[in-house]
PDB file of C-alpha atoms in Angstrom:
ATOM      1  CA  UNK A   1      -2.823 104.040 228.954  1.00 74.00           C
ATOM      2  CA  UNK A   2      -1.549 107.413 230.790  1.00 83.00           C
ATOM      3  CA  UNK A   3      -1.426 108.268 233.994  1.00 90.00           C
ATOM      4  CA  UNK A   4      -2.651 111.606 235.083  1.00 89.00           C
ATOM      5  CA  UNK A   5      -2.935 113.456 238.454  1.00 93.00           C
ATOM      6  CA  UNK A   6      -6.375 112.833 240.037  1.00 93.00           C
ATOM      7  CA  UNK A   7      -6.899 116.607 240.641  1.00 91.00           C
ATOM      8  CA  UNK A   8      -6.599 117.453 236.630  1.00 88.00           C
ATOM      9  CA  UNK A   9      -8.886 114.893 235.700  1.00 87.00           C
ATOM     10  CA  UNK A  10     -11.345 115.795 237.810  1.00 89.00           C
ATOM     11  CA  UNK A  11     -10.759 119.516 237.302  1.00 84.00           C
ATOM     12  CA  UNK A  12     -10.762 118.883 233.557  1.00 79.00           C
ATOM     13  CA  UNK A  13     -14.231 116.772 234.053  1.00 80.00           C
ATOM     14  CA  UNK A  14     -15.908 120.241 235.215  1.00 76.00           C
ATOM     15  CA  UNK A  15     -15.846 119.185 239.219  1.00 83.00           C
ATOM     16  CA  UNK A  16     -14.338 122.291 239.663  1.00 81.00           C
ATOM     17  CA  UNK A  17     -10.779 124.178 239.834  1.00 84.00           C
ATOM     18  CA  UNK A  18      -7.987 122.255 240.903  1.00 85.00           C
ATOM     19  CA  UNK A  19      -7.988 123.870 244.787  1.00 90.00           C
ATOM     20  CA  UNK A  20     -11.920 123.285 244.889  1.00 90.00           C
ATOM     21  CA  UNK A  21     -11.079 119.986 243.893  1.00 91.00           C
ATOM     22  CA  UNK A  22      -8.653 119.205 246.891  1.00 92.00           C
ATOM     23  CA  UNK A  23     -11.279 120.376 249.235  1.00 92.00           C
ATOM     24  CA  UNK A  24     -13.762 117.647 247.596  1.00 93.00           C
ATOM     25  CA  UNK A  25     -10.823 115.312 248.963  1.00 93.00           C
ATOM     26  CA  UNK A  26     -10.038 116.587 251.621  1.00 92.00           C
ATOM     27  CA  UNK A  27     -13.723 116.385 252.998  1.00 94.00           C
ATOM     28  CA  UNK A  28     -13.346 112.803 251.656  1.00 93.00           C
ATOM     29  CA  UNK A  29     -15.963 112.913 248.896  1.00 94.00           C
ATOM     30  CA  UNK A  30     -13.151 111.363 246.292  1.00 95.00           C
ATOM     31  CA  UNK A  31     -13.098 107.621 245.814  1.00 95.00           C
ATOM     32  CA  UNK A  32     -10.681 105.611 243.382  1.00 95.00           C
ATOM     33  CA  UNK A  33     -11.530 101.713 243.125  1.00 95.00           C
ATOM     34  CA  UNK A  34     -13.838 102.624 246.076  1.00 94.00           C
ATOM     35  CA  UNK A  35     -11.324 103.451 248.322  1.00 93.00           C
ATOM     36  CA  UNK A  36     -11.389 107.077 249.518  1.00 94.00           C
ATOM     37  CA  UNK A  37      -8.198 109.204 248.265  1.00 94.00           C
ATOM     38  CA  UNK A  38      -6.186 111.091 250.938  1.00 93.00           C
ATOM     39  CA  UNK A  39      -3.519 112.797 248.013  1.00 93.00           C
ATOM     40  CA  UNK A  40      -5.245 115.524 245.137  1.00 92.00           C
ATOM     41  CA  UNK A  41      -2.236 114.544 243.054  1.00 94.00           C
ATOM     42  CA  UNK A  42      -2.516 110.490 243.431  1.00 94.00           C
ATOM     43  CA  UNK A  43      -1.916 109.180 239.476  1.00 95.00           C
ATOM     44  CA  UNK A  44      -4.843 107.432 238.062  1.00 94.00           C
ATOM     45  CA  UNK A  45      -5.376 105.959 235.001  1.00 93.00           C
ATOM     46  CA  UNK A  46      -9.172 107.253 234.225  1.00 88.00           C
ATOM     47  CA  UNK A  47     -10.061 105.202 231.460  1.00 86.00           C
ATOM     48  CA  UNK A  48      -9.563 102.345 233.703  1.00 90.00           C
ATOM     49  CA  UNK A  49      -9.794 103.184 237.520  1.00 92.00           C
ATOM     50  CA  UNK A  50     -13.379 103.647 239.137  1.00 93.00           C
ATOM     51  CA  UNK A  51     -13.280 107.208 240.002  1.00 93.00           C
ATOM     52  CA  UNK A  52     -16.455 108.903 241.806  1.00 93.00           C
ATOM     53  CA  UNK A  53     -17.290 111.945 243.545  1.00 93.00           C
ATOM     54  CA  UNK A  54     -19.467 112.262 246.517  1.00 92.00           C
ATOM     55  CA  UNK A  55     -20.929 108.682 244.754  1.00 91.00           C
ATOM     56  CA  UNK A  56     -21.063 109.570 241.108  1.00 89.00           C
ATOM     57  CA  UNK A  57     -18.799 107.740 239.251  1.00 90.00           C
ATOM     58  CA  UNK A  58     -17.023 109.292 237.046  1.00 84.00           C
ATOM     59  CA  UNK A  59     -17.981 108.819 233.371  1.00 80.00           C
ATOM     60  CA  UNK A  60     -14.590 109.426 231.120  1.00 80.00           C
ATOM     61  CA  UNK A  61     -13.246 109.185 227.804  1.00 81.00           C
ATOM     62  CA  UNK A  62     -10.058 110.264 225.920  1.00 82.00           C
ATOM     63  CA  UNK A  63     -11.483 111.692 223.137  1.00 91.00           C
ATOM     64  CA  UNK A  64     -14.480 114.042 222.669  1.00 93.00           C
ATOM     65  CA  UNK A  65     -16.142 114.639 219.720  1.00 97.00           C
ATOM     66  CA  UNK A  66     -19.019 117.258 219.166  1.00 97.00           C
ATOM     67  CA  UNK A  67     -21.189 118.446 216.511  1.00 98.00           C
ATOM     68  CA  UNK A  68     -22.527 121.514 216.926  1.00 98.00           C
ATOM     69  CA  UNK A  69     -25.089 123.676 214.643  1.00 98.00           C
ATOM     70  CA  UNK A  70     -23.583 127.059 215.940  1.00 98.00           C
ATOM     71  CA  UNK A  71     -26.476 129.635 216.491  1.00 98.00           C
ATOM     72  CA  UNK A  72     -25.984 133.042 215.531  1.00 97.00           C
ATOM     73  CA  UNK A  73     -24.363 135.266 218.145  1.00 97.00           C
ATOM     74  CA  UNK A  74     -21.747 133.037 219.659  1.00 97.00           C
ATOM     75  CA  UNK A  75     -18.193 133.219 219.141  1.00 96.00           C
ATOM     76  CA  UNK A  76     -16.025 130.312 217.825  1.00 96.00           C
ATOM     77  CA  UNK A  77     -13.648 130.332 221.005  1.00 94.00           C
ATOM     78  CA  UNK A  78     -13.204 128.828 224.697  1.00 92.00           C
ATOM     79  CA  UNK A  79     -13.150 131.836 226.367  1.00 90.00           C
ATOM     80  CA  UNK A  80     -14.406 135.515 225.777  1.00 88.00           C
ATOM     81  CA  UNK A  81     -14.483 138.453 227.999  1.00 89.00           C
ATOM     82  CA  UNK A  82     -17.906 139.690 226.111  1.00 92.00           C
ATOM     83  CA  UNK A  83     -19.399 137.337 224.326  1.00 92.00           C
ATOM     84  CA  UNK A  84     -20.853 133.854 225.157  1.00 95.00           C
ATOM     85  CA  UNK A  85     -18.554 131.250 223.630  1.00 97.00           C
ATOM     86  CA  UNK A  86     -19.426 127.907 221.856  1.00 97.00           C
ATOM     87  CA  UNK A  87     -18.192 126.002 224.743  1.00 95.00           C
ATOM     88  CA  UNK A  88     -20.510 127.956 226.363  1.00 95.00           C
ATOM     89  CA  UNK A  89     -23.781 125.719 225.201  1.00 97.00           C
ATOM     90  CA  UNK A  90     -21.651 122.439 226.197  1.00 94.00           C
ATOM     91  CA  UNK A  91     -21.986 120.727 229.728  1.00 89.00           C
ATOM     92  CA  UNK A  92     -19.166 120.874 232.111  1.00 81.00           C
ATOM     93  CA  UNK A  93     -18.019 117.786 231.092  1.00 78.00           C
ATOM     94  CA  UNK A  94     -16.965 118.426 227.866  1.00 87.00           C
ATOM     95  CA  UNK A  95     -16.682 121.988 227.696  1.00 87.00           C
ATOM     96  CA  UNK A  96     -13.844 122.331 229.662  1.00 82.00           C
ATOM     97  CA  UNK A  97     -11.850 119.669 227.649  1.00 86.00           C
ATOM     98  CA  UNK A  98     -12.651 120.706 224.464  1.00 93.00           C
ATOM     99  CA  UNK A  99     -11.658 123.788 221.465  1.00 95.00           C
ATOM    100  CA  UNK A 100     -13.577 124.488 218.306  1.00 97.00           C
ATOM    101  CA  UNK A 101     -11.687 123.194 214.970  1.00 97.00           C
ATOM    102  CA  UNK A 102     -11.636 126.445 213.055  1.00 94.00           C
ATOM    103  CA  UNK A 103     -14.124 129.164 213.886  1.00 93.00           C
ATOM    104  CA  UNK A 104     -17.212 130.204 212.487  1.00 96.00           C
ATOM    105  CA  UNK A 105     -17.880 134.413 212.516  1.00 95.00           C
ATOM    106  CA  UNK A 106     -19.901 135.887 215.629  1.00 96.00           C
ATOM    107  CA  UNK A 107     -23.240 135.951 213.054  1.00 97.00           C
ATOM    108  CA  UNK A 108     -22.806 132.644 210.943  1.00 98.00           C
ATOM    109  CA  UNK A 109     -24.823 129.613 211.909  1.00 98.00           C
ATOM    110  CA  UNK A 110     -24.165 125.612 211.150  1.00 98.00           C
ATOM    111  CA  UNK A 111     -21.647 123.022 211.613  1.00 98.00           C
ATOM    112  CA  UNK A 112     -18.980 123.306 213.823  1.00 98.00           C
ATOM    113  CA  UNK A 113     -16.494 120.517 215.613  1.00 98.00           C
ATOM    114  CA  UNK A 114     -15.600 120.351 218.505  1.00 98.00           C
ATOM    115  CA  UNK A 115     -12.774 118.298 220.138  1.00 96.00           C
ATOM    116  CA  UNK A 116      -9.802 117.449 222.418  1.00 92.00           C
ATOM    117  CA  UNK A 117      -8.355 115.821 219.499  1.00 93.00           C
ATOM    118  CA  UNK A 118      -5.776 118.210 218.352  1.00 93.00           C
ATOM    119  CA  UNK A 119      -4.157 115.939 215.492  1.00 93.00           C
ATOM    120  CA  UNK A 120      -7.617 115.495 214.127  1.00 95.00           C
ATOM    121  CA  UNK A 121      -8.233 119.724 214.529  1.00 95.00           C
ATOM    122  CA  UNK A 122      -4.545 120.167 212.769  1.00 93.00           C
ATOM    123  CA  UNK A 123      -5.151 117.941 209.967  1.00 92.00           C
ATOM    124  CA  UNK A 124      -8.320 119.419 209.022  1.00 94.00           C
ATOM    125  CA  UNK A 125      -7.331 122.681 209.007  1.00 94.00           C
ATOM    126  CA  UNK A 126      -3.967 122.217 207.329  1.00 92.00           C
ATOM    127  CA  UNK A 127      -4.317 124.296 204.220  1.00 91.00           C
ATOM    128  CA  UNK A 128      -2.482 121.843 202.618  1.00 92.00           C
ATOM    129  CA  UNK A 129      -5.037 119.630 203.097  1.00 92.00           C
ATOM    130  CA  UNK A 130      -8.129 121.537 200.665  1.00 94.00           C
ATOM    131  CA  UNK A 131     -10.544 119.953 203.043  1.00 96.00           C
ATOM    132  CA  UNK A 132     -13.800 121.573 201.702  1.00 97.00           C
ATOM    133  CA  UNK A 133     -15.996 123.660 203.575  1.00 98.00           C
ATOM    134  CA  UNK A 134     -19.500 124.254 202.275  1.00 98.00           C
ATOM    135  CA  UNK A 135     -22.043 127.026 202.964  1.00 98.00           C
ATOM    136  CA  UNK A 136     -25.564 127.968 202.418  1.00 98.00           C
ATOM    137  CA  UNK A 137     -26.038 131.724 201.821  1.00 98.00           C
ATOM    138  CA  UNK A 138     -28.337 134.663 200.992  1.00 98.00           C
ATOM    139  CA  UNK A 139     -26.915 137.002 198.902  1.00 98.00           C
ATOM    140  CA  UNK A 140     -28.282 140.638 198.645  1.00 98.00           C
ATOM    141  CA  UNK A 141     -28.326 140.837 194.818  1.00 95.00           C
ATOM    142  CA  UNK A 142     -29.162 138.709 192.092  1.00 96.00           C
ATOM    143  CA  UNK A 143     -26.604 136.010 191.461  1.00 98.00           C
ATOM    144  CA  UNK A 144     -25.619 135.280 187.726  1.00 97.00           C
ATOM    145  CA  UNK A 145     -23.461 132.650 185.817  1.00 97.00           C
ATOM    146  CA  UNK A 146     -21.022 134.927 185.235  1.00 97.00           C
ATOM    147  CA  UNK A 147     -20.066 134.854 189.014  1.00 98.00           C
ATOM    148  CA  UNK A 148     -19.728 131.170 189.564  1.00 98.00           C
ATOM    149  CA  UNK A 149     -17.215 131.642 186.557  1.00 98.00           C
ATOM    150  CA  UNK A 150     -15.000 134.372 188.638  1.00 98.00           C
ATOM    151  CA  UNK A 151     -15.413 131.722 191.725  1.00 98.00           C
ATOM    152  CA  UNK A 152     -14.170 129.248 189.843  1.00 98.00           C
ATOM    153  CA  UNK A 153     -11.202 131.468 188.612  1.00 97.00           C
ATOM    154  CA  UNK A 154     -10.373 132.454 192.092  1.00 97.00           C
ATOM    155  CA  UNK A 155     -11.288 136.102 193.490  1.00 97.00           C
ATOM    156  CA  UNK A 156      -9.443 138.622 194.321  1.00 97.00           C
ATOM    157  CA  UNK A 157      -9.645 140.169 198.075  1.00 97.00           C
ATOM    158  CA  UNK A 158     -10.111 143.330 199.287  1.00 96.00           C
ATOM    159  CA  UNK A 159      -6.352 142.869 200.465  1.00 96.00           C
ATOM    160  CA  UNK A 160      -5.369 142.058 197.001  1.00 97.00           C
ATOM    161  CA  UNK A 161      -5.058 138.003 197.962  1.00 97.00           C
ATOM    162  CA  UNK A 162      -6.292 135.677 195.207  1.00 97.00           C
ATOM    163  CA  UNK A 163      -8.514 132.903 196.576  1.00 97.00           C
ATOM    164  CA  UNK A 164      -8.274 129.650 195.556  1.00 97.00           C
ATOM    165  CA  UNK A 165     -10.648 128.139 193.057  1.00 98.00           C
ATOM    166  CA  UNK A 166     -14.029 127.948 194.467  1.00 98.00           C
ATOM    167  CA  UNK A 167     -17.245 126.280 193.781  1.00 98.00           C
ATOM    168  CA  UNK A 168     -20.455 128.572 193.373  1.00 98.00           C
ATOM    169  CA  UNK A 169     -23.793 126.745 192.951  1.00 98.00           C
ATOM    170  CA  UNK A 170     -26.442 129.370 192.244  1.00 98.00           C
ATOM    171  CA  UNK A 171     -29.949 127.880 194.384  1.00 98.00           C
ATOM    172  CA  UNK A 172     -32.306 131.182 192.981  1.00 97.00           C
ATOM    173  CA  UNK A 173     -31.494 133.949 191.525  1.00 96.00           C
ATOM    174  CA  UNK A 174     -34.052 137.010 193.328  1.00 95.00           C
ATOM    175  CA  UNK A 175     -33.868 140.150 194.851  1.00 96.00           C
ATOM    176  CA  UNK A 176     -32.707 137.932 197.545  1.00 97.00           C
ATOM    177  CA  UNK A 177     -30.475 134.829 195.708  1.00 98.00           C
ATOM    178  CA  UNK A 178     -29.776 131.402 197.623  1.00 98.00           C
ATOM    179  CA  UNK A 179     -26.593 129.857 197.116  1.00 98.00           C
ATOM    180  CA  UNK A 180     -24.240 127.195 198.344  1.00 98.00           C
ATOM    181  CA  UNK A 181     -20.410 127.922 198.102  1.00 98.00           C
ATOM    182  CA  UNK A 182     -17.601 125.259 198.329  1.00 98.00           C
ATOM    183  CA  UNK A 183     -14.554 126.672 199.290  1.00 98.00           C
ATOM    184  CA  UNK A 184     -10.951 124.845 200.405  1.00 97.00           C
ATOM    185  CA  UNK A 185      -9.489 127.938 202.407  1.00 95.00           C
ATOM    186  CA  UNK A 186     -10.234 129.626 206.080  1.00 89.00           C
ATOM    187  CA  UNK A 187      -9.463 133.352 205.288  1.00 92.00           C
ATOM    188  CA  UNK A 188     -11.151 135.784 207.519  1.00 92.00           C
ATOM    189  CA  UNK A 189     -14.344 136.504 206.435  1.00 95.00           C
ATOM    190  CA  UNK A 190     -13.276 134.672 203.710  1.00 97.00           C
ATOM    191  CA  UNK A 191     -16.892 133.815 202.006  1.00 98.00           C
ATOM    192  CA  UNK A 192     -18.405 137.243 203.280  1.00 97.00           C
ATOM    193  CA  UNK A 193     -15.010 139.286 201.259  1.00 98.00           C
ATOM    194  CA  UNK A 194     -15.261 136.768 198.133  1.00 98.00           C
ATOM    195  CA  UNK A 195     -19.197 137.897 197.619  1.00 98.00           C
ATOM    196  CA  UNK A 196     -18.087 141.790 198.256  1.00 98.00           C
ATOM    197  CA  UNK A 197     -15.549 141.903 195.510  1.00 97.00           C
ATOM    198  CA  UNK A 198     -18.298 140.893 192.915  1.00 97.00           C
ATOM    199  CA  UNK A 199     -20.555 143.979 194.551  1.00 97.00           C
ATOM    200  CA  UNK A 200     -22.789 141.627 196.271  1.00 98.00           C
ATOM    201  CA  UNK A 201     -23.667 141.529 199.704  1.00 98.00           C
ATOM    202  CA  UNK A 202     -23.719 138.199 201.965  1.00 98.00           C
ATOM    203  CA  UNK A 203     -27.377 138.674 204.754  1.00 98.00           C
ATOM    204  CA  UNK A 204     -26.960 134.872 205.947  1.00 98.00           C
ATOM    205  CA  UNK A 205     -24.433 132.376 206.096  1.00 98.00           C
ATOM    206  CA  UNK A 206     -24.913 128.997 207.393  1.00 98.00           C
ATOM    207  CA  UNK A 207     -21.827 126.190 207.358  1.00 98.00           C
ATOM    208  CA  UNK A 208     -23.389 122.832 205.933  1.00 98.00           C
ATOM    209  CA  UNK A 209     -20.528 120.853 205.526  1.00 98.00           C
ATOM    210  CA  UNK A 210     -16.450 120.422 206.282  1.00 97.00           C
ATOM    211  CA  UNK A 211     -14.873 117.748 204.335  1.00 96.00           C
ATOM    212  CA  UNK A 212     -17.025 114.573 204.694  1.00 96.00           C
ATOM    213  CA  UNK A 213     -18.839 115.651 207.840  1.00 97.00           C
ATOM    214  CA  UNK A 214     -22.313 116.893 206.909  1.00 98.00           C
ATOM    215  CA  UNK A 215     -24.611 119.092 209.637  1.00 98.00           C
ATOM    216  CA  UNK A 216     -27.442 117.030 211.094  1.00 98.00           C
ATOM    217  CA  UNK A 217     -30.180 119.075 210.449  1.00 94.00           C
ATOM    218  CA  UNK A 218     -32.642 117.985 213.360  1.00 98.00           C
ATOM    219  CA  UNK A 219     -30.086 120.146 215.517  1.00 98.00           C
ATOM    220  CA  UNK A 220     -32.022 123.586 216.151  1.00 98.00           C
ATOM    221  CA  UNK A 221     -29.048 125.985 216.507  1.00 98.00           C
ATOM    222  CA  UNK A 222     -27.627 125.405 219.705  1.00 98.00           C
ATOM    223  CA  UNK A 223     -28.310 121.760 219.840  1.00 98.00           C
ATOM    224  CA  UNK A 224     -25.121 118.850 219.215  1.00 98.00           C
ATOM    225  CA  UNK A 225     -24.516 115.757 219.502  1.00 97.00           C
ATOM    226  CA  UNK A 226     -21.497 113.226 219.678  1.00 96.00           C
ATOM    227  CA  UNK A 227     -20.172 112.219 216.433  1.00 97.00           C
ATOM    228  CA  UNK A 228     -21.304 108.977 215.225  1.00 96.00           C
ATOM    229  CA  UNK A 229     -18.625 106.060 214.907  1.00 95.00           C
ATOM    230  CA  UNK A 230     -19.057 106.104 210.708  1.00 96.00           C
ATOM    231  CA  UNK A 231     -18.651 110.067 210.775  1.00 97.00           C
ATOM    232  CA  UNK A 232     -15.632 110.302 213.178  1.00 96.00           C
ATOM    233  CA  UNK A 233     -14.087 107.026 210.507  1.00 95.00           C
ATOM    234  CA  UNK A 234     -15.044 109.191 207.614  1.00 95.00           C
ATOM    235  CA  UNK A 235     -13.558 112.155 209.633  1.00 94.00           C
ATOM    236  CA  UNK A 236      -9.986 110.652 210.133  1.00 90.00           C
ATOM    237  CA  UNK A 237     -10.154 109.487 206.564  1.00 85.00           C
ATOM    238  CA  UNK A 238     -10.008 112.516 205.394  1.00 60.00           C
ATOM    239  CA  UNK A 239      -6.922 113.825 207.603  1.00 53.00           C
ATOM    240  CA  UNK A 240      -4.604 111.463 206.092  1.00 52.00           C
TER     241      UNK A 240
END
């Protein structure tokens, strides 16, 4: 196992910036093994020493994985200037350890991982991976066979890219159509640009899936959870 200065776990763990953290031991509030610590930078191995702080003891893990049904209005980052972030709804603990695995747009709901694992986060989002991503939308417009053909064929972007094939599985077809779309790509705006070429406007857009992981829908948006041990397997499955 590593060893890692005491001050960056602790730091990382949401007890505060690294100098706030060195007051914590200077004031002797820091105990390792329950002895109290005299150096900020003492090594420690945390998965195996008994850190505690002022008598908590310190609850840590490696890894850190989070599924989170993204509300509208959030922004798929760690740090923003003007908007709240996804890290944001996350407690201390994990928030400041962790970084979204793609991003979701500002105004698109559903299912979004989060993670220190960034081998997991590369192989997932390695285009030449195709992991799926699947969305639920509502399309302004009625939605017709002929435009699950021209998803199928790939659509051409506003930019002039060609997208790859896509799946299009028409729900209803109203003034107001539901859909789901599979797609294997991350372009910007990617599903949002793909409806607007056909003349057809996306109103909501809601992530259900990415590759094998499906949202939990008993998470309101806002709400997550930890990744169960058969979804996280299922998970690194798929990165091979």
């Amino acid at each position: 196992m590593k060893r890692e200065r005491l001050d960056k776990v602790l730091a990382n763990m949401g007890w505060g910036t690294r100098k706030e953290v060195k007051q914590l031991v200077k004031q002797g509030l820091v105990t390792v093994n329950g002895n109290a610590v005299a150096d900020p930078g003492q090594h420690v191995i945390p998965e195996q020493d008994d850190i505690a702080v002022d008598g908590h003891p310190l609850a840590y893990r490696r890894w850190i994985y989070i599924m989170l049904n993204k509300p509208s209005g959030v922004i798929s980052a760690t740090e923003d200037n003007r908007h709240r972030t996804v890290v944001d709804l996350l407690p201390l603990e994990w928030a400041n350890r962790v970084h979204p695995v793609g991003r979701l747009d500002i105004d698109t709901e559903g299912l979004l991982l989060l993670t220190n694992d960034g081998q997991l986060s590369h192989n997932l989002l390695s285009p030449k991976k195709k992991v799926e991503k699947e969305y639920y939308a509502r399309i302004a417009g009625i939605v017709q066979p002929e435009h699950v053909r021209r998803f199928a064929e790939g659509i051409t972007l506003d930019d002039g890219y060609v997208t790859l094939p896509a799946k299009l599985e028409i729900l209803s077809a109203a003034a107001v159509s539901e859909v789901n779309v599979t797609i294997t790509e991350g372009k910007f705006h990617q599903v949002k640009r793909m409806f607007a070429a056909l003349g057809l406007k996306v109103v909501y857009l809601k992530r259900i899936r990415m590759g094998p992981l499906v949202l939990d829908e008993t998470l309101v948006p806002g709400a997550y959870r930890e990744l169960t041990d058969a979804e996280l397997a299922a998970l690194k499955g798929e990165d091979r």
